[in-house]
mmCIF file of C-alpha atoms in Angstrom:
data_model
loop_
_atom_site.group_PDB
_atom_site.id
_atom_site.type_symbol
_atom_site.label_atom_id
_atom_site.label_comp_id
_atom_site.label_asym_id
_atom_site.label_seq_id
_atom_site.Cartn_x
_atom_site.Cartn_y
_atom_site.Cartn_z
ATOM 1 C CA MET A 1 54.913 -164.114 -8.668
ATOM 2 C CA ASN A 2 53.991 -160.704 -10.632
ATOM 3 C CA GLY A 3 51.374 -160.945 -8.716
ATOM 4 C CA TYR A 4 50.094 -164.130 -10.117
ATOM 5 C CA LYS A 5 49.992 -167.980 -7.908
ATOM 6 C CA ALA A 6 52.282 -170.448 -9.360
ATOM 7 C CA SER A 7 53.455 -173.277 -9.139
ATOM 8 C CA ILE A 8 56.444 -175.801 -10.541
ATOM 9 C CA TYR A 9 56.378 -179.240 -9.314
ATOM 10 C CA PRO A 10 57.926 -182.389 -11.507
ATOM 11 C CA GLU A 11 56.227 -183.987 -14.171
ATOM 12 C CA GLY A 12 58.391 -187.083 -16.505
ATOM 13 C CA LYS A 13 61.948 -185.877 -16.979
ATOM 14 C CA GLY A 14 61.765 -182.320 -16.654
ATOM 15 C CA PHE A 15 59.289 -180.027 -14.424
ATOM 16 C CA THR A 16 56.277 -178.212 -15.103
ATOM 17 C CA GLY A 17 55.018 -175.143 -13.549
ATOM 18 C CA VAL A 18 51.362 -173.455 -13.470
ATOM 19 C CA LEU A 19 50.579 -169.231 -13.410
ATOM 20 C CA ASP A 20 46.716 -169.617 -11.694
ATOM 21 C CA LEU A 21 44.626 -167.305 -13.950
ATOM 22 C CA GLY A 22 40.985 -168.004 -12.199
ATOM 23 C CA TRP A 23 38.077 -169.186 -14.472
ATOM 24 C CA LYS A 24 37.393 -168.533 -18.008
ATOM 25 C CA ALA A 25 34.588 -167.584 -19.276
ATOM 26 C CA ASP A 26 33.314 -171.497 -19.918
ATOM 27 C CA GLY A 27 34.117 -172.172 -16.476
ATOM 28 C CA LYS A 28 37.086 -174.268 -17.332
ATOM 29 C CA ARG A 29 40.140 -173.539 -15.177
ATOM 30 C CA ASN A 30 42.494 -171.084 -16.308
ATOM 31 C CA ARG A 31 45.975 -172.756 -15.758
ATOM 32 C CA PRO A 32 48.662 -171.934 -18.880
ATOM 33 C CA LYS A 33 51.865 -173.912 -18.548
ATOM 34 C CA ARG A 34 55.063 -173.847 -19.413
ATOM 35 C CA LYS A 35 57.896 -177.148 -19.443
ATOM 36 C CA GLY A 36 61.379 -177.081 -18.442
ATOM 37 C CA PRO A 37 64.348 -179.571 -17.805
ATOM 38 C CA THR A 38 65.066 -177.567 -14.889
ATOM 39 C CA LYS A 39 63.092 -175.439 -12.081
ATOM 40 C CA ALA A 40 65.278 -172.353 -12.871
ATOM 41 C CA VAL A 41 64.572 -172.929 -16.742
ATOM 42 C CA VAL A 42 60.723 -173.160 -15.884
ATOM 43 C CA LYS A 43 60.870 -170.214 -13.777
ATOM 44 C CA ASP A 44 61.616 -167.967 -16.175
ATOM 45 C CA LYS A 45 59.822 -169.559 -18.260
ATOM 46 C CA LEU A 46 56.969 -168.526 -15.858
ATOM 47 C CA ALA A 47 58.494 -165.174 -15.240
ATOM 48 C CA LYS A 48 58.043 -164.064 -19.128
ATOM 49 C CA LEU A 49 54.527 -165.528 -19.347
ATOM 50 C CA ALA A 50 53.566 -163.490 -16.177
ATOM 51 C CA LYS A 51 54.968 -159.920 -17.799
ATOM 52 C CA ASP A 52 53.139 -160.874 -20.980
ATOM 53 C CA LEU A 53 50.433 -160.899 -19.494
ATOM 54 C CA ASP A 54 50.756 -157.384 -17.707
ATOM 55 C CA ASP A 55 52.137 -155.834 -21.638
ATOM 56 C CA LYS A 56 48.799 -157.075 -22.844
ATOM 57 C CA VAL A 57 50.810 -159.485 -25.278
ATOM 58 C CA THR A 58 48.855 -162.509 -26.128
ATOM 59 C CA THR A 59 49.557 -166.261 -24.199
ATOM 60 C CA ASP A 60 48.960 -168.097 -27.275
ATOM 61 C CA ARG A 61 52.265 -170.310 -28.040
ATOM 62 C CA SER A 62 50.986 -171.185 -31.343
ATOM 63 C CA VAL A 63 51.413 -169.030 -33.038
ATOM 64 C CA THR A 64 54.650 -169.591 -35.515
ATOM 65 C CA VAL A 65 57.275 -167.210 -37.120
ATOM 66 C CA LEU A 66 55.632 -168.806 -40.912
ATOM 67 C CA ARG A 67 51.879 -168.182 -39.118
ATOM 68 C CA VAL A 68 53.332 -163.721 -38.830
ATOM 69 C CA ALA A 69 54.756 -163.956 -41.690
ATOM 70 C CA THR A 70 52.115 -165.062 -43.727
ATOM 71 C CA GLU A 71 48.997 -163.228 -42.080
ATOM 72 C CA TYR A 72 51.328 -159.852 -42.774
ATOM 73 C CA VAL A 73 51.386 -160.133 -46.742
ATOM 74 C CA ASP A 74 47.789 -161.602 -46.249
ATOM 75 C CA GLU A 75 46.739 -157.976 -45.196
ATOM 76 C CA LEU A 76 49.382 -156.650 -47.598
ATOM 77 C CA GLU A 77 47.207 -158.026 -49.878
ATOM 78 C CA ARG A 78 43.936 -156.590 -48.789
ATOM 79 C CA ALA A 79 45.070 -153.322 -48.023
ATOM 80 C CA GLY A 80 45.370 -152.699 -52.331
ATOM 81 C CA LYS A 81 49.523 -154.219 -52.458
ATOM 82 C CA ALA A 82 50.709 -154.536 -56.015
ATOM 83 C CA PRO A 83 49.932 -158.473 -57.385
ATOM 84 C CA ARG A 84 53.677 -159.150 -58.521
ATOM 85 C CA THR A 85 55.007 -157.680 -54.682
ATOM 86 C CA ILE A 86 52.213 -160.067 -52.923
ATOM 87 C CA SER A 87 53.418 -162.928 -55.278
ATOM 88 C CA THR A 88 57.260 -162.009 -54.328
ATOM 89 C CA TYR A 89 56.822 -161.757 -50.986
ATOM 90 C CA ARG A 90 54.412 -164.691 -50.942
ATOM 91 C CA SER A 91 57.481 -166.934 -52.617
ATOM 92 C CA PHE A 92 60.058 -165.602 -50.025
ATOM 93 C CA VAL A 93 57.369 -166.918 -47.651
ATOM 94 C CA LYS A 94 57.055 -170.180 -48.749
ATOM 95 C CA ASN A 95 60.753 -170.407 -49.951
ATOM 96 C CA HIS A 96 62.995 -168.702 -47.343
ATOM 97 C CA VAL A 97 61.047 -168.083 -43.973
ATOM 98 C CA SER A 98 59.650 -171.677 -44.172
ATOM 99 C CA LYS A 99 63.454 -173.182 -42.841
ATOM 100 C CA ILE A 100 62.056 -171.025 -39.522
ATOM 101 C CA GLY A 101 58.562 -171.323 -39.846
ATOM 102 C CA ALA A 102 58.320 -173.770 -37.444
ATOM 103 C CA ILE A 103 59.824 -171.836 -34.499
ATOM 104 C CA LYS A 104 57.203 -170.325 -32.303
ATOM 105 C CA ILE A 105 57.236 -166.447 -32.148
ATOM 106 C CA LYS A 106 57.138 -166.552 -28.575
ATOM 107 C CA ASP A 107 60.358 -169.311 -28.621
ATOM 108 C CA PHE A 108 62.281 -166.831 -31.600
ATOM 109 C CA GLU A 109 65.152 -165.521 -30.817
ATOM 110 C CA PRO A 110 68.001 -163.615 -32.493
ATOM 111 C CA LEU A 111 70.402 -166.340 -32.825
ATOM 112 C CA HIS A 112 67.746 -167.621 -34.415
ATOM 113 C CA VAL A 113 67.666 -165.493 -36.984
ATOM 114 C CA SER A 114 71.149 -164.490 -37.520
ATOM 115 C CA VAL A 115 72.144 -168.205 -37.997
ATOM 116 C CA TRP A 116 68.806 -168.287 -40.812
ATOM 117 C CA LEU A 117 70.384 -165.621 -42.011
ATOM 118 C CA VAL A 118 73.766 -167.023 -42.545
ATOM 119 C CA GLU A 119 72.977 -169.752 -44.052
ATOM 120 C CA LEU A 120 70.415 -167.182 -46.752
ATOM 121 C CA ALA A 121 73.833 -165.230 -47.592
ATOM 122 C CA ALA A 122 75.400 -168.974 -48.720
ATOM 123 C CA LYS A 123 72.876 -168.498 -52.238
ATOM 124 C CA LEU A 124 71.209 -164.685 -52.246
ATOM 125 C CA SER A 125 72.251 -162.269 -53.651
ATOM 126 C CA PRO A 126 72.705 -159.335 -51.534
ATOM 127 C CA GLU A 127 69.577 -157.614 -52.269
ATOM 128 C CA THR A 128 67.508 -160.243 -52.382
ATOM 129 C CA LEU A 129 68.686 -161.025 -48.834
ATOM 130 C CA ARG A 130 67.744 -157.436 -48.096
ATOM 131 C CA LYS A 131 64.255 -157.900 -48.654
ATOM 132 C CA VAL A 132 64.497 -161.569 -47.667
ATOM 133 C CA HIS A 133 65.272 -160.194 -43.938
ATOM 134 C CA ALA A 134 63.205 -157.453 -44.363
ATOM 135 C CA LEU A 135 59.798 -158.734 -45.050
ATOM 136 C CA LEU A 136 60.724 -160.829 -41.324
ATOM 137 C CA THR A 137 61.252 -157.995 -39.891
ATOM 138 C CA ASN A 138 58.426 -156.255 -41.154
ATOM 139 C CA ALA A 139 55.788 -159.642 -39.616
ATOM 140 C CA ILE A 140 57.302 -159.310 -36.625
ATOM 141 C CA ASN A 141 56.156 -155.805 -36.151
ATOM 142 C CA ARG A 142 52.619 -156.046 -36.760
ATOM 143 C CA ALA A 143 53.024 -158.702 -35.102
ATOM 144 C CA ILE A 144 53.627 -156.761 -31.856
ATOM 145 C CA VAL A 145 50.592 -154.230 -32.828
ATOM 146 C CA TYR A 146 48.506 -157.915 -32.744
ATOM 147 C CA ARG A 147 50.418 -158.122 -29.365
ATOM 148 C CA TYR A 148 51.513 -161.669 -30.307
ATOM 149 C CA VAL A 149 54.907 -159.929 -29.132
ATOM 150 C CA ASN A 150 56.658 -157.235 -27.413
ATOM 151 C CA GLU A 151 60.005 -157.165 -29.094
ATOM 152 C CA ASN A 152 60.943 -157.648 -32.455
ATOM 153 C CA VAL A 153 64.006 -160.259 -32.773
ATOM 154 C CA SER A 154 64.852 -159.059 -36.025
ATOM 155 C CA LEU A 155 65.708 -155.883 -35.875
ATOM 156 C CA PRO A 156 69.383 -155.426 -34.423
ATOM 157 C CA VAL A 157 70.755 -158.962 -35.923
ATOM 158 C CA ALA A 158 73.277 -158.255 -38.213
ATOM 159 C CA ARG A 159 72.751 -159.300 -41.741
ATOM 160 C CA PRO A 160 75.885 -160.939 -44.438
ATOM 161 C CA GLN A 161 76.491 -159.361 -47.274
ATOM 162 C CA GLY A 162 74.733 -162.309 -50.039
ATOM 163 C CA ARG A 163 76.795 -163.728 -52.526
ATOM 164 C CA LYS A 164 77.384 -161.525 -55.055
ATOM 165 C CA ASP A 165 78.451 -164.249 -58.307
ATOM 166 C CA ALA A 166 74.862 -164.257 -57.775
ATOM 167 C CA LEU A 167 74.078 -161.122 -59.027
ATOM 168 C CA ARG A 168 72.709 -160.789 -62.283
ATOM 169 C CA GLU A 169 74.741 -157.544 -63.377
ATOM 170 C CA SER A 170 73.107 -155.362 -65.682
ATOM 171 C CA LYS A 171 74.943 -153.948 -69.027
ATOM 172 C CA SER A 172 74.698 -152.367 -72.244
ATOM 173 C CA PHE A 173 74.043 -152.205 -75.578
ATOM 174 C CA SER A 174 77.359 -150.944 -77.763
ATOM 175 C CA VAL A 175 76.833 -147.965 -79.541
ATOM 176 C CA ALA A 176 76.845 -150.126 -83.031
ATOM 177 C CA GLN A 177 74.392 -152.515 -81.695
ATOM 178 C CA THR A 178 72.049 -149.479 -80.575
ATOM 179 C CA ASP A 179 72.455 -148.259 -84.045
ATOM 180 C CA SER A 180 71.201 -151.725 -85.110
ATOM 181 C CA ILE A 181 68.465 -151.485 -82.853
ATOM 182 C CA LEU A 182 67.479 -148.352 -84.049
ATOM 183 C CA LYS A 183 67.398 -149.324 -87.503
ATOM 184 C CA THR A 184 65.296 -151.772 -87.225
ATOM 185 C CA CYS A 185 63.033 -149.836 -85.060
ATOM 186 C CA LEU A 186 62.491 -147.040 -87.767
ATOM 187 C CA SER A 187 62.117 -150.567 -90.784
ATOM 188 C CA PRO A 188 58.800 -150.439 -92.275
ATOM 189 C CA HIS A 189 55.235 -151.989 -90.170
ATOM 190 C CA GLN A 190 57.468 -152.448 -86.507
ATOM 191 C CA ARG A 191 54.747 -153.061 -84.613
ATOM 192 C CA PHE A 192 56.902 -152.204 -81.027
ATOM 193 C CA GLY A 193 59.363 -149.693 -82.506
ATOM 194 C CA GLY A 194 57.994 -146.687 -81.597
ATOM 195 C CA TYR A 195 58.109 -148.186 -77.520
ATOM 196 C CA LEU A 196 61.826 -149.098 -78.015
ATOM 197 C CA ALA A 197 63.259 -146.183 -79.785
ATOM 198 C CA LEU A 198 61.716 -144.560 -77.364
ATOM 199 C CA ALA A 199 63.255 -146.721 -74.267
ATOM 200 C CA LEU A 200 66.329 -146.136 -75.959
ATOM 201 C CA THR A 201 67.098 -141.826 -76.585
ATOM 202 C CA SER A 202 64.671 -141.164 -73.508
ATOM 203 C CA GLY A 203 66.043 -143.129 -70.058
ATOM 204 C CA LEU A 204 61.725 -144.036 -69.687
ATOM 205 C CA ARG A 205 61.602 -147.189 -66.819
ATOM 206 C CA ILE A 206 59.670 -149.685 -68.130
ATOM 207 C CA ASP A 207 56.330 -148.913 -65.905
ATOM 208 C CA GLU A 208 56.640 -145.073 -67.164
ATOM 209 C CA LEU A 209 56.648 -146.358 -71.165
ATOM 210 C CA ASN A 210 53.673 -149.181 -69.860
ATOM 211 C CA GLY A 211 51.826 -145.744 -68.675
ATOM 212 C CA LEU A 212 52.121 -143.207 -70.981
ATOM 213 C CA THR A 213 49.255 -141.968 -72.544
ATOM 214 C CA TRP A 214 48.646 -139.859 -75.372
ATOM 215 C CA GLU A 215 47.375 -137.394 -73.385
ATOM 216 C CA TRP A 216 51.442 -136.871 -72.961
ATOM 217 C CA LEU A 217 53.405 -136.996 -76.332
ATOM 218 C CA ASP A 218 53.502 -134.520 -78.244
ATOM 219 C CA LEU A 219 54.943 -135.418 -81.598
ATOM 220 C CA ASP A 220 53.833 -132.257 -83.426
ATOM 221 C CA SER A 221 55.050 -129.072 -82.076
ATOM 222 C CA ASP A 222 58.008 -127.669 -83.070
ATOM 223 C CA GLU A 223 59.819 -129.601 -79.877
ATOM 224 C CA PRO A 224 58.298 -132.522 -79.648
ATOM 225 C CA THR A 225 58.257 -133.255 -75.768
ATOM 226 C CA VAL A 226 56.920 -137.155 -73.891
ATOM 227 C CA TYR A 227 56.219 -135.913 -70.064
ATOM 228 C CA VAL A 228 56.261 -138.131 -67.386
ATOM 229 C CA GLU A 229 53.270 -137.527 -64.874
ATOM 230 C CA ARG A 230 52.206 -141.390 -64.683
ATOM 231 C CA ALA A 231 53.197 -144.873 -64.765
ATOM 232 C CA ALA A 232 51.978 -148.236 -64.903
ATOM 233 C CA ARG A 233 51.907 -149.392 -61.342
ATOM 234 C CA THR A 234 49.001 -150.452 -58.386
ATOM 235 C CA ASP A 235 48.184 -146.982 -57.953
ATOM 236 C CA GLY A 236 49.869 -145.073 -61.239
ATOM 237 C CA LYS A 237 51.193 -142.997 -59.433
ATOM 238 C CA LEU A 238 55.403 -142.595 -60.224
ATOM 239 C CA LYS A 239 58.539 -143.906 -58.720
ATOM 240 C CA THR A 240 59.385 -140.938 -56.866
ATOM 241 C CA GLU A 241 58.789 -136.977 -56.938
ATOM 242 C CA ASN A 242 62.206 -136.312 -59.374
ATOM 243 C CA SER A 243 60.397 -138.983 -61.871
ATOM 244 C CA ARG A 244 57.905 -135.724 -63.193
ATOM 245 C CA ARG A 245 59.485 -134.319 -65.887
ATOM 246 C CA GLY A 246 59.618 -133.802 -69.641
ATOM 247 C CA LEU A 247 61.889 -134.253 -72.550
ATOM 248 C CA THR A 248 62.926 -133.203 -75.752
ATOM 249 C CA LEU A 249 62.714 -136.011 -78.235
ATOM 250 C CA GLY A 250 64.924 -136.710 -80.696
ATOM 251 C CA GLY A 251 64.688 -137.387 -84.867
ATOM 252 C CA VAL A 252 64.704 -141.036 -84.302
ATOM 253 C CA SER A 253 61.972 -141.390 -81.782
ATOM 254 C CA VAL A 254 59.596 -138.809 -83.534
ATOM 255 C CA THR A 255 60.522 -140.475 -86.822
ATOM 256 C CA ALA A 256 59.940 -143.993 -85.028
ATOM 257 C CA LEU A 257 56.704 -142.691 -83.029
ATOM 258 C CA LYS A 258 54.576 -141.602 -86.042
ATOM 259 C CA ASP A 259 55.336 -144.155 -87.471
ATOM 260 C CA TRP A 260 54.210 -146.433 -85.089
ATOM 261 C CA ARG A 261 51.088 -143.680 -84.691
ATOM 262 C CA GLY A 262 50.089 -144.527 -87.459
ATOM 263 C CA ILE A 263 49.317 -148.167 -86.463
ATOM 264 C CA GLN A 264 47.389 -147.865 -83.698
ATOM 265 C CA ARG A 265 45.239 -146.185 -85.540
ATOM 266 C CA ALA A 266 44.658 -147.886 -88.024
ATOM 267 C CA GLU A 267 43.960 -150.919 -85.420
ATOM 268 C CA PHE A 268 41.737 -149.697 -83.851
ATOM 269 C CA ALA A 269 40.083 -148.413 -86.317
ATOM 270 C CA ALA A 270 39.836 -152.324 -87.516
ATOM 271 C CA ARG A 271 37.924 -152.812 -84.751
ATOM 272 C CA GLY A 272 35.682 -149.718 -84.469
ATOM 273 C CA GLU A 273 37.340 -148.414 -81.924
ATOM 274 C CA ILE A 274 39.715 -144.555 -82.027
ATOM 275 C CA VAL A 275 42.890 -143.525 -80.037
ATOM 276 C CA SER A 276 41.892 -140.846 -77.568
ATOM 277 C CA LYS A 277 43.477 -138.919 -75.989
ATOM 278 C CA GLU A 278 43.623 -141.879 -72.379
ATOM 279 C CA THR A 279 44.503 -144.034 -74.863
ATOM 280 C CA PRO A 280 47.873 -145.921 -73.817
ATOM 281 C CA VAL A 281 50.745 -145.117 -76.597
ATOM 282 C CA PHE A 282 52.452 -148.286 -76.674
ATOM 283 C CA THR A 283 49.503 -151.041 -77.023
ATOM 284 C CA ARG A 284 48.990 -154.214 -78.213
ATOM 285 C CA PRO A 285 47.539 -155.821 -81.412
ATOM 286 C CA ASP A 286 44.333 -156.661 -79.253
ATOM 287 C CA GLY A 287 44.631 -153.081 -77.837
ATOM 288 C CA SER A 288 45.317 -153.754 -74.388
ATOM 289 C CA ALA A 289 48.994 -151.821 -72.369
ATOM 290 C CA TYR A 290 51.949 -153.995 -72.165
ATOM 291 C CA THR A 291 52.573 -155.435 -69.297
ATOM 292 C CA ALA A 292 56.407 -155.798 -68.211
ATOM 293 C CA ILE A 293 56.000 -159.693 -69.349
ATOM 294 C CA THR A 294 54.495 -159.014 -73.225
ATOM 295 C CA ALA A 295 56.555 -155.793 -73.500
ATOM 296 C CA ARG A 296 60.377 -158.218 -72.976
ATOM 297 C CA GLN A 297 58.573 -160.357 -75.241
ATOM 298 C CA GLU A 298 58.295 -158.442 -78.647
ATOM 299 C CA PHE A 299 61.836 -156.718 -77.108
ATOM 300 C CA ARG A 300 63.698 -159.873 -77.508
ATOM 301 C CA ALA A 301 61.603 -160.381 -80.953
ATOM 302 C CA LEU A 302 63.332 -156.674 -82.135
ATOM 303 C CA LEU A 303 66.313 -157.878 -80.835
ATOM 304 C CA ALA A 304 66.567 -161.279 -82.503
ATOM 305 C CA VAL A 305 65.452 -159.135 -86.520
ATOM 306 C CA ALA A 306 68.021 -156.265 -85.407
ATOM 307 C CA GLY A 307 70.551 -159.379 -85.041
ATOM 308 C CA ILE A 308 71.392 -159.450 -81.705
ATOM 309 C CA ALA A 309 73.136 -162.610 -80.571
ATOM 310 C CA ASN A 310 70.895 -164.367 -77.659
ATOM 311 C CA PRO A 311 68.270 -162.102 -77.121
ATOM 312 C CA ALA A 312 67.432 -163.732 -74.415
ATOM 313 C CA GLU A 313 69.843 -162.413 -72.006
ATOM 314 C CA TRP A 314 68.572 -159.059 -72.260
ATOM 315 C CA THR A 315 66.201 -157.423 -69.762
ATOM 316 C CA LEU A 316 64.026 -154.491 -71.155
ATOM 317 C CA ARG A 317 65.509 -152.486 -68.194
ATOM 318 C CA GLU A 318 68.837 -152.534 -70.023
ATOM 319 C CA THR A 319 67.940 -149.404 -72.934
ATOM 320 C CA ARG A 320 68.007 -147.456 -69.704
ATOM 321 C CA THR A 321 71.781 -148.666 -68.964
ATOM 322 C CA THR A 322 72.273 -147.925 -72.619
ATOM 323 C CA PHE A 323 70.691 -144.615 -72.504
ATOM 324 C CA VAL A 324 72.929 -143.383 -69.691
ATOM 325 C CA SER A 325 76.030 -144.894 -70.579
ATOM 326 C CA ILE A 326 75.386 -143.487 -74.342
ATOM 327 C CA MET A 327 75.101 -140.272 -73.255
ATOM 328 C CA SER A 328 77.471 -140.141 -70.294
ATOM 329 C CA HIS A 329 79.842 -141.239 -72.889
ATOM 330 C CA HIS A 330 78.824 -138.432 -75.192
ATOM 331 C CA GLY A 331 80.269 -135.367 -72.546
ATOM 332 C CA ILE A 332 76.445 -135.482 -71.336
ATOM 333 C CA ALA A 333 77.205 -134.109 -66.857
ATOM 334 C CA ARG A 334 76.019 -136.566 -64.897
ATOM 335 C CA GLU A 335 74.034 -134.366 -62.873
ATOM 336 C CA ILE A 336 71.886 -133.868 -66.764
ATOM 337 C CA ILE A 337 71.859 -138.062 -66.850
ATOM 338 C CA ALA A 338 70.002 -137.237 -63.586
ATOM 339 C CA ASP A 339 67.670 -135.162 -64.217
ATOM 340 C CA MET A 340 66.451 -136.186 -67.535
ATOM 341 C CA CYS A 341 65.948 -139.853 -65.625
ATOM 342 C CA GLY A 342 64.377 -138.492 -63.024
ATOM 343 C CA HIS A 343 67.209 -139.531 -60.397
ATOM 344 C CA THR A 344 68.671 -137.526 -57.919
ATOM 345 C CA LEU A 345 72.594 -137.184 -58.969
ATOM 346 C CA LYS A 346 73.392 -139.662 -56.024
ATOM 347 C CA THR A 347 71.473 -141.644 -57.092
ATOM 348 C CA LEU A 348 72.412 -141.735 -61.169
ATOM 349 C CA GLU A 349 76.401 -142.811 -59.343
ATOM 350 C CA ARG A 350 74.952 -145.361 -57.123
ATOM 351 C CA HIS A 351 73.365 -147.611 -59.643
ATOM 352 C CA TYR A 352 74.869 -146.688 -62.922
ATOM 353 C CA ARG A 353 78.288 -146.122 -61.874
ATOM 354 C CA LYS A 354 79.802 -148.745 -63.925
ATOM 355 C CA VAL A 355 78.571 -147.651 -66.581
ATOM 356 C CA LEU A 356 78.793 -143.240 -66.210
ATOM 357 C CA ALA A 357 82.119 -142.004 -68.249
ATOM 358 C CA PRO A 358 85.030 -141.051 -65.411
ATOM 359 C CA VAL A 359 83.869 -137.468 -64.456
ATOM 360 C CA HIS A 360 87.922 -135.959 -64.215
ATOM 361 C CA ARG A 361 88.537 -138.401 -67.480
ATOM 362 C CA GLN A 362 90.845 -134.788 -69.198
ATOM 363 C CA SER A 363 92.631 -135.390 -65.525
ATOM 364 C CA ALA A 364 95.125 -138.348 -66.864
ATOM 365 C CA SER A 365 96.638 -137.270 -69.980
ATOM 366 C CA VAL A 366 97.828 -134.783 -67.136
ATOM 367 C CA ILE A 367 98.864 -137.090 -64.338
ATOM 368 C CA ASP A 368 100.540 -139.083 -66.928
ATOM 369 C CA ALA A 369 102.421 -135.733 -68.232
ATOM 370 C CA VAL A 370 103.126 -134.988 -63.944
ATOM 371 C CA PHE A 371 104.320 -138.532 -62.522
ATOM 372 C CA GLY A 372 106.046 -139.405 -65.863
ATOM 373 C CA GLN A 373 108.337 -137.221 -65.883
ATOM 374 C CA ALA A 374 109.129 -138.396 -62.535
ATOM 375 C CA ALA A 375 109.192 -141.644 -63.296
ATOM 376 C CA HIS A 376 111.672 -141.272 -66.445
ATOM 377 C CA ALA A 377 113.887 -139.405 -63.580
ATOM 378 C CA LEU A 378 113.775 -142.306 -61.300
ATOM 379 C CA ALA A 379 114.528 -145.088 -64.687
ATOM 380 C CA ALA A 380 117.160 -142.690 -65.629
#
């Protein structure tokens, strides 16, 4: 069989096949076995084993899908992937990949993947399902590199849509709510006012706000400007190349930021420190930069002060959605909003389509005028 000596013999209620590969380094016979209910099944397994040997794929049958996925995440962690990403991936492995984890990677078939995805689609949102499927696919790609298998059975499998009702729809503050929040941001001794005022009036991402230093914020020139050059990500890089931008600030955010600057300098002075250009613009009482979690806590506390109902139901990223919504409904062109948000126009329309004003709003009156006459004529 493919140049290897093979034999098949009855054993128990089925058959056992053996390839004779000579002798191992420890002096023992090297005779991998395959079992099956019929000779034909065993013969197919031996043929696959022989092909794996020719392709230099490992013959170790103890490697499972769970081990392949776990090793993939471990390797990402060693490569310096962000801790939050690693935590998410480990959660995916534990809660989802583990359901098929006991299957040997050499026995893994597209049907296994398809059935698994259908089961997950009944409870996961489309985006989470996409990420879990991608994790499995990438893990098997790594397994190919390490010669556990020679094909990726996950790649060609069509992914179901997932539960749309499992999505948390992003929302935006109304104009009245935004006014109330900004008034609170401008109230005396409001530590988080500068942060939230800038978020609402600039559309900066949360990692851009948390990574902003005083080197890139100019409050004292004739045109106060914020420059987005880095983000609070593992490598400090921005999300996309389009994210690098400069934005002229409005009066409300300048006022709130200057108030905050005074508070921050006083806090640093009390500790015998000074605020330098490398200092994060937004810091906690101990001088450390905000994280996504600590910023969210301050955000919700400020919403409560501003009289916003159910502050726990809001997330900081919805300040960005609010910015897009208000700018769009005040007639700002989508192309300009996309530039201000660090997006391409296509990406803006895909992610914020529900809060963007209609492009041809003025055409509605024309449509009514033209087709309304026809409707009246028919009615007559």
